[in-house]
PDB file of C-alpha atoms in Angstrom:
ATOM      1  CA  UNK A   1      91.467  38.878 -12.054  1.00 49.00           C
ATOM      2  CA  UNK A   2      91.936  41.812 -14.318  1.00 61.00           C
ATOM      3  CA  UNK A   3      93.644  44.727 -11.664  1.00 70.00           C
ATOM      4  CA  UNK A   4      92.633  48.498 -12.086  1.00 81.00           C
ATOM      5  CA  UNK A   5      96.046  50.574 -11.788  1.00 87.00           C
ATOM      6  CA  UNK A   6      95.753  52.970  -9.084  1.00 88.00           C
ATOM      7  CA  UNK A   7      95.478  55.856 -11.362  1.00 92.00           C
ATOM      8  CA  UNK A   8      92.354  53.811 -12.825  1.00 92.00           C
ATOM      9  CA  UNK A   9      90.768  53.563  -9.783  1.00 93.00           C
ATOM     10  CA  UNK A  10      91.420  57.008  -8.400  1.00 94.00           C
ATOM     11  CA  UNK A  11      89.841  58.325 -11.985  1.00 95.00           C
ATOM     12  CA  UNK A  12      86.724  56.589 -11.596  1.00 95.00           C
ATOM     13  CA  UNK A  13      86.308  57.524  -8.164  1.00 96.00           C
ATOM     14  CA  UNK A  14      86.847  61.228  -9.491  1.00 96.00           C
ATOM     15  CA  UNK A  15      84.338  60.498 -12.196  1.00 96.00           C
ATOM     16  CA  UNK A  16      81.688  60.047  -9.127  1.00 97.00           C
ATOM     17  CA  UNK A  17      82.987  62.954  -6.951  1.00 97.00           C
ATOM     18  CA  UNK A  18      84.335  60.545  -4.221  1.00 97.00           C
ATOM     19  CA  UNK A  19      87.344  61.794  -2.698  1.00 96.00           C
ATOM     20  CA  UNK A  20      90.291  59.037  -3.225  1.00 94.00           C
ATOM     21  CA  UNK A  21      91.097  58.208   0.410  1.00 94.00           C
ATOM     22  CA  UNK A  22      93.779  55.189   0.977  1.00 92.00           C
ATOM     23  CA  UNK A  23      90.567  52.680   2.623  1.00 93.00           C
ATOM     24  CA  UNK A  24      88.693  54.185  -0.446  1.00 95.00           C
ATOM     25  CA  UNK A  25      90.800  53.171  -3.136  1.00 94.00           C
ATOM     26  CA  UNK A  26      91.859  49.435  -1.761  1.00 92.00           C
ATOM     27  CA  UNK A  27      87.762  49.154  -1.118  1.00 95.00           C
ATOM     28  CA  UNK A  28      87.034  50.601  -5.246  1.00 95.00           C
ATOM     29  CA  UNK A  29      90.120  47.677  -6.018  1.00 92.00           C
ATOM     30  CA  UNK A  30      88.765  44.896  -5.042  1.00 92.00           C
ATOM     31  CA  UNK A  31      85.205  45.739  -6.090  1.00 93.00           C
ATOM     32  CA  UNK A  32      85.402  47.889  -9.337  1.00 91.00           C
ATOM     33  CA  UNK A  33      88.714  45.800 -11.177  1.00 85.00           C
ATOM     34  CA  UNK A  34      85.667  43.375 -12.802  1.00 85.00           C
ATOM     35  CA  UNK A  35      81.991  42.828 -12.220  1.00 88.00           C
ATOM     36  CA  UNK A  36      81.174  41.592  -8.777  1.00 90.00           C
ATOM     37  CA  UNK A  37      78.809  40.304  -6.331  1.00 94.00           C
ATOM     38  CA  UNK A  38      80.171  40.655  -2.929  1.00 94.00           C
ATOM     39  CA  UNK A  39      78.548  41.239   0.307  1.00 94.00           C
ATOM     40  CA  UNK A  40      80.495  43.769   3.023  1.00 95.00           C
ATOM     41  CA  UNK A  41      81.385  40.885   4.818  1.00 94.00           C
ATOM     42  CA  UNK A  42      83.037  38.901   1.818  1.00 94.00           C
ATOM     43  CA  UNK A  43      84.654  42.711   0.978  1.00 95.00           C
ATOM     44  CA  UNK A  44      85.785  42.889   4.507  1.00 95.00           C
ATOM     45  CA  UNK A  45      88.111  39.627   4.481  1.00 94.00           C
ATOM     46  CA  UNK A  46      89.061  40.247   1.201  1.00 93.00           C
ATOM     47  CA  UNK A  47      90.243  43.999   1.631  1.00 93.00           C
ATOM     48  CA  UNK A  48      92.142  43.032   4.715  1.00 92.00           C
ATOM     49  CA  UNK A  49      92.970  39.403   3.171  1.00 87.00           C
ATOM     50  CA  UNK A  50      97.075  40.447   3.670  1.00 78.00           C
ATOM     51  CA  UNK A  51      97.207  42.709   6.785  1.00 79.00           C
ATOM     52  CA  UNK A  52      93.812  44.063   8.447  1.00 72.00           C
ATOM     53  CA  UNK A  53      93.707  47.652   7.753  1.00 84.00           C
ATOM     54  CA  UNK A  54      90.333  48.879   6.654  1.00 92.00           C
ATOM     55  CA  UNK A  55      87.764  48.743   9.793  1.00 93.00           C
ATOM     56  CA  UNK A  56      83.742  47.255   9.228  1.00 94.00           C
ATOM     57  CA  UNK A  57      82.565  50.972  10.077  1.00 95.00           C
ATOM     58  CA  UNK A  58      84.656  51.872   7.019  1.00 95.00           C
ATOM     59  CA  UNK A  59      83.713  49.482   4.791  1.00 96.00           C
ATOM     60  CA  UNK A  60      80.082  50.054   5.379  1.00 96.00           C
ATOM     61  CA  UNK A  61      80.469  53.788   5.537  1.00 97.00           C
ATOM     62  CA  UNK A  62      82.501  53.610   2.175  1.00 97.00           C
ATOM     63  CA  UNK A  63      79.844  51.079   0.709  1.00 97.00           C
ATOM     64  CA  UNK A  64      77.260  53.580   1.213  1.00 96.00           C
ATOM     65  CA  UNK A  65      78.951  56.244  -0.153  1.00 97.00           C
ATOM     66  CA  UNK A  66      79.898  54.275  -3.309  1.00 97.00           C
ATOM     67  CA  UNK A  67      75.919  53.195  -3.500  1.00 96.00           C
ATOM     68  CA  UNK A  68      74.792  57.079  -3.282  1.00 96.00           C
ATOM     69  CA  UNK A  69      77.372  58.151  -5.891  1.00 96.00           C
ATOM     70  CA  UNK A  70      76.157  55.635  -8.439  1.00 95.00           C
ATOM     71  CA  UNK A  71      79.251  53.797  -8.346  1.00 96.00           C
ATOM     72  CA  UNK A  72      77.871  50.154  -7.336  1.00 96.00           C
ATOM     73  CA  UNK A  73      74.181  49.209  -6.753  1.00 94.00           C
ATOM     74  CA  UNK A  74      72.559  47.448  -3.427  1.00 94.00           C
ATOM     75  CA  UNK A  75      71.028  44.082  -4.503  1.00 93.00           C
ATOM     76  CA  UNK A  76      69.020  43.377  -1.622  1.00 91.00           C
ATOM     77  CA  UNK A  77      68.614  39.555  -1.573  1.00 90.00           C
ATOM     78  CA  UNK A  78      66.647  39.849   2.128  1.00 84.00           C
ATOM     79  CA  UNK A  79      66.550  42.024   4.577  1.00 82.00           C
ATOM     80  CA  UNK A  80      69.647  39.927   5.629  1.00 86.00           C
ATOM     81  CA  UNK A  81      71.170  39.396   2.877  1.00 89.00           C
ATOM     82  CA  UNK A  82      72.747  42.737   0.951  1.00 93.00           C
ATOM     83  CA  UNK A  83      75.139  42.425  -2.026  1.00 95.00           C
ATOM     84  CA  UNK A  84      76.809  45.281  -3.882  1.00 94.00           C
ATOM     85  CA  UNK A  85      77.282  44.954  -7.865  1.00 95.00           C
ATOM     86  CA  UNK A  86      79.762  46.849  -9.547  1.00 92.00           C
ATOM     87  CA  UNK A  87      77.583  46.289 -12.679  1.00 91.00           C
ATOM     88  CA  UNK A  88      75.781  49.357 -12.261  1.00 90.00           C
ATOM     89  CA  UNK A  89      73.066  49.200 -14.990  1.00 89.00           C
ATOM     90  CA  UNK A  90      69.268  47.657 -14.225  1.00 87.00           C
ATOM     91  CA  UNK A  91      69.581  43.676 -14.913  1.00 92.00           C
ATOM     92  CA  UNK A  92      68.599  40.465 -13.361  1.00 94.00           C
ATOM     93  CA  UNK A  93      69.718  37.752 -11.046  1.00 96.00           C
ATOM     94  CA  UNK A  94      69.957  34.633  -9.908  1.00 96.00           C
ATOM     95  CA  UNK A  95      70.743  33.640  -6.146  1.00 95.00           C
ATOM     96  CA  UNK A  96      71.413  30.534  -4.971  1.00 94.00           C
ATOM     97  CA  UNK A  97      69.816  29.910  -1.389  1.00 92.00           C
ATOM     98  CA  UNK A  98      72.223  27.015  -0.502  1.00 93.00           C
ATOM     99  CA  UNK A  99      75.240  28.771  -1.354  1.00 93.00           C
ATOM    100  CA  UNK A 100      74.626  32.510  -1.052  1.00 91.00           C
ATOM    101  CA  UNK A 101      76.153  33.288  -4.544  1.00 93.00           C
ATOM    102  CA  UNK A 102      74.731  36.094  -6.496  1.00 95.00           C
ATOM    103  CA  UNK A 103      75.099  35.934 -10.410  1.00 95.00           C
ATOM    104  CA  UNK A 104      73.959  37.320 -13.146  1.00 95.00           C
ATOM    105  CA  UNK A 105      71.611  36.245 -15.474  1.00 96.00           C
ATOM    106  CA  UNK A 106      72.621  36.596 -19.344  1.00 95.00           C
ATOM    107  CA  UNK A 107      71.904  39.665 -21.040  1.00 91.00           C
ATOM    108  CA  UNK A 108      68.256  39.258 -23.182  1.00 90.00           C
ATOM    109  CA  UNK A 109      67.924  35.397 -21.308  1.00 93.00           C
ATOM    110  CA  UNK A 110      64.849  37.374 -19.467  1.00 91.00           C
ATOM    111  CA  UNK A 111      62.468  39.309 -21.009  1.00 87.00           C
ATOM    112  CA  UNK A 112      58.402  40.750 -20.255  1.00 86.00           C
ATOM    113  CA  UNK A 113      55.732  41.771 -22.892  1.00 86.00           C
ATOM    114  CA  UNK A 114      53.389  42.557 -20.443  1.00 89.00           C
ATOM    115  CA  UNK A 115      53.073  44.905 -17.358  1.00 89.00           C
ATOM    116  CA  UNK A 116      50.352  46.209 -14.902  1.00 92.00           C
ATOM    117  CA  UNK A 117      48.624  49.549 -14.949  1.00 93.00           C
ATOM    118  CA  UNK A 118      51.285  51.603 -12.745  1.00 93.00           C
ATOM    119  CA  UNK A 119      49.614  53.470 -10.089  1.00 94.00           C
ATOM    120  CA  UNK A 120      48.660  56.921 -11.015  1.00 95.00           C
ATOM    121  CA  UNK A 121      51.151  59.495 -11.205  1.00 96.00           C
ATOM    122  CA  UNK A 122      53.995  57.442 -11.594  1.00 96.00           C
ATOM    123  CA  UNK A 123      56.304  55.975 -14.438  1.00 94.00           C
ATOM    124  CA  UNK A 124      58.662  52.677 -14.607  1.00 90.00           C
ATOM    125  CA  UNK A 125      62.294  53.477 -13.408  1.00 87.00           C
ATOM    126  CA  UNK A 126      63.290  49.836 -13.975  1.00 85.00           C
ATOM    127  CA  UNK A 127      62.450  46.684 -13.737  1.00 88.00           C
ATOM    128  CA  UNK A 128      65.089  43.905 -11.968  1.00 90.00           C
ATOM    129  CA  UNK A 129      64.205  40.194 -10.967  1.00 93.00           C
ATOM    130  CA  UNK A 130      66.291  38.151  -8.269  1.00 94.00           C
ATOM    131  CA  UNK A 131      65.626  34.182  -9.103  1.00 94.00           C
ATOM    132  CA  UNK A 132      66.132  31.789  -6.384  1.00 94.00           C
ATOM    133  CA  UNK A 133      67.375  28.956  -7.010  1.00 95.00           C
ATOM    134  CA  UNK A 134      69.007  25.811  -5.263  1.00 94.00           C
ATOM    135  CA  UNK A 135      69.816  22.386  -5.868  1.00 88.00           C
ATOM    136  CA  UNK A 136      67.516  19.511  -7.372  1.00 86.00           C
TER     137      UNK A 136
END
């Protein structure tokens, strides 16, 4: 896996007006150095994968924080199931109900030509499809 430098990581926090705090930055490394899928519990062991120092209250907290400032999306799976994507821009997925894993599904593999009237007085913001999958 392709590291951000520290200096990387504390610019793009500064690029979405999060203040670089220590828990902050090690949370932005592990999640922002490529694209990602990972729930806050699979963020969780992996922050604190050496030596435990980043609490579940901070990881949600900072996971929240990251979501409002547009620096990773929620990809809610289920209500009991949340990932969060460091691939920011509207596109689809696939999730695999055996093994949990959230992927992507290739750019232009997934397309519509067809819609429903939108209710009145609103306008498409996006459109994003989660495709469940499992073994055969």
């Amino acid at each position: 896996m392709e590291t951000k430098t520290h200096n990387e990581i504390c610019e793009l926090l500064s690029r979405h007006d999060i203040g670089p705090t220590q828990q902050r930055i090690k949370i932005a490394q592990v999640l922002c150095s490529q694209p990602r899928h990972m729930s806050a519990e699979q963020l969780l062991e992996e922050v604190n994968h050496e030596r435990a120092c980043v609490s579940k209250a901070t990881i949600y907290n900072t996971l929240n924080l990251f979501v409002d400032k547009g620096l990773v999306r929620e990809i809610i799976v289920d209500p009991s199931k949340i990932f969060y994507d460091s691939t920011v821009h509207a596109h689809h997925h696939f999730f695999n109900e055996q093994t949990g894993q959230l992927t992507d599904v290739p750019e232009g593999a997934l397309s519509f030509k067809d819609f429903p009237p939108l209710p009145e007085g609103t306008q498409m913001s996006g459109v994003e499809v989660i495709i469940r999958v499992r073994s055969a």
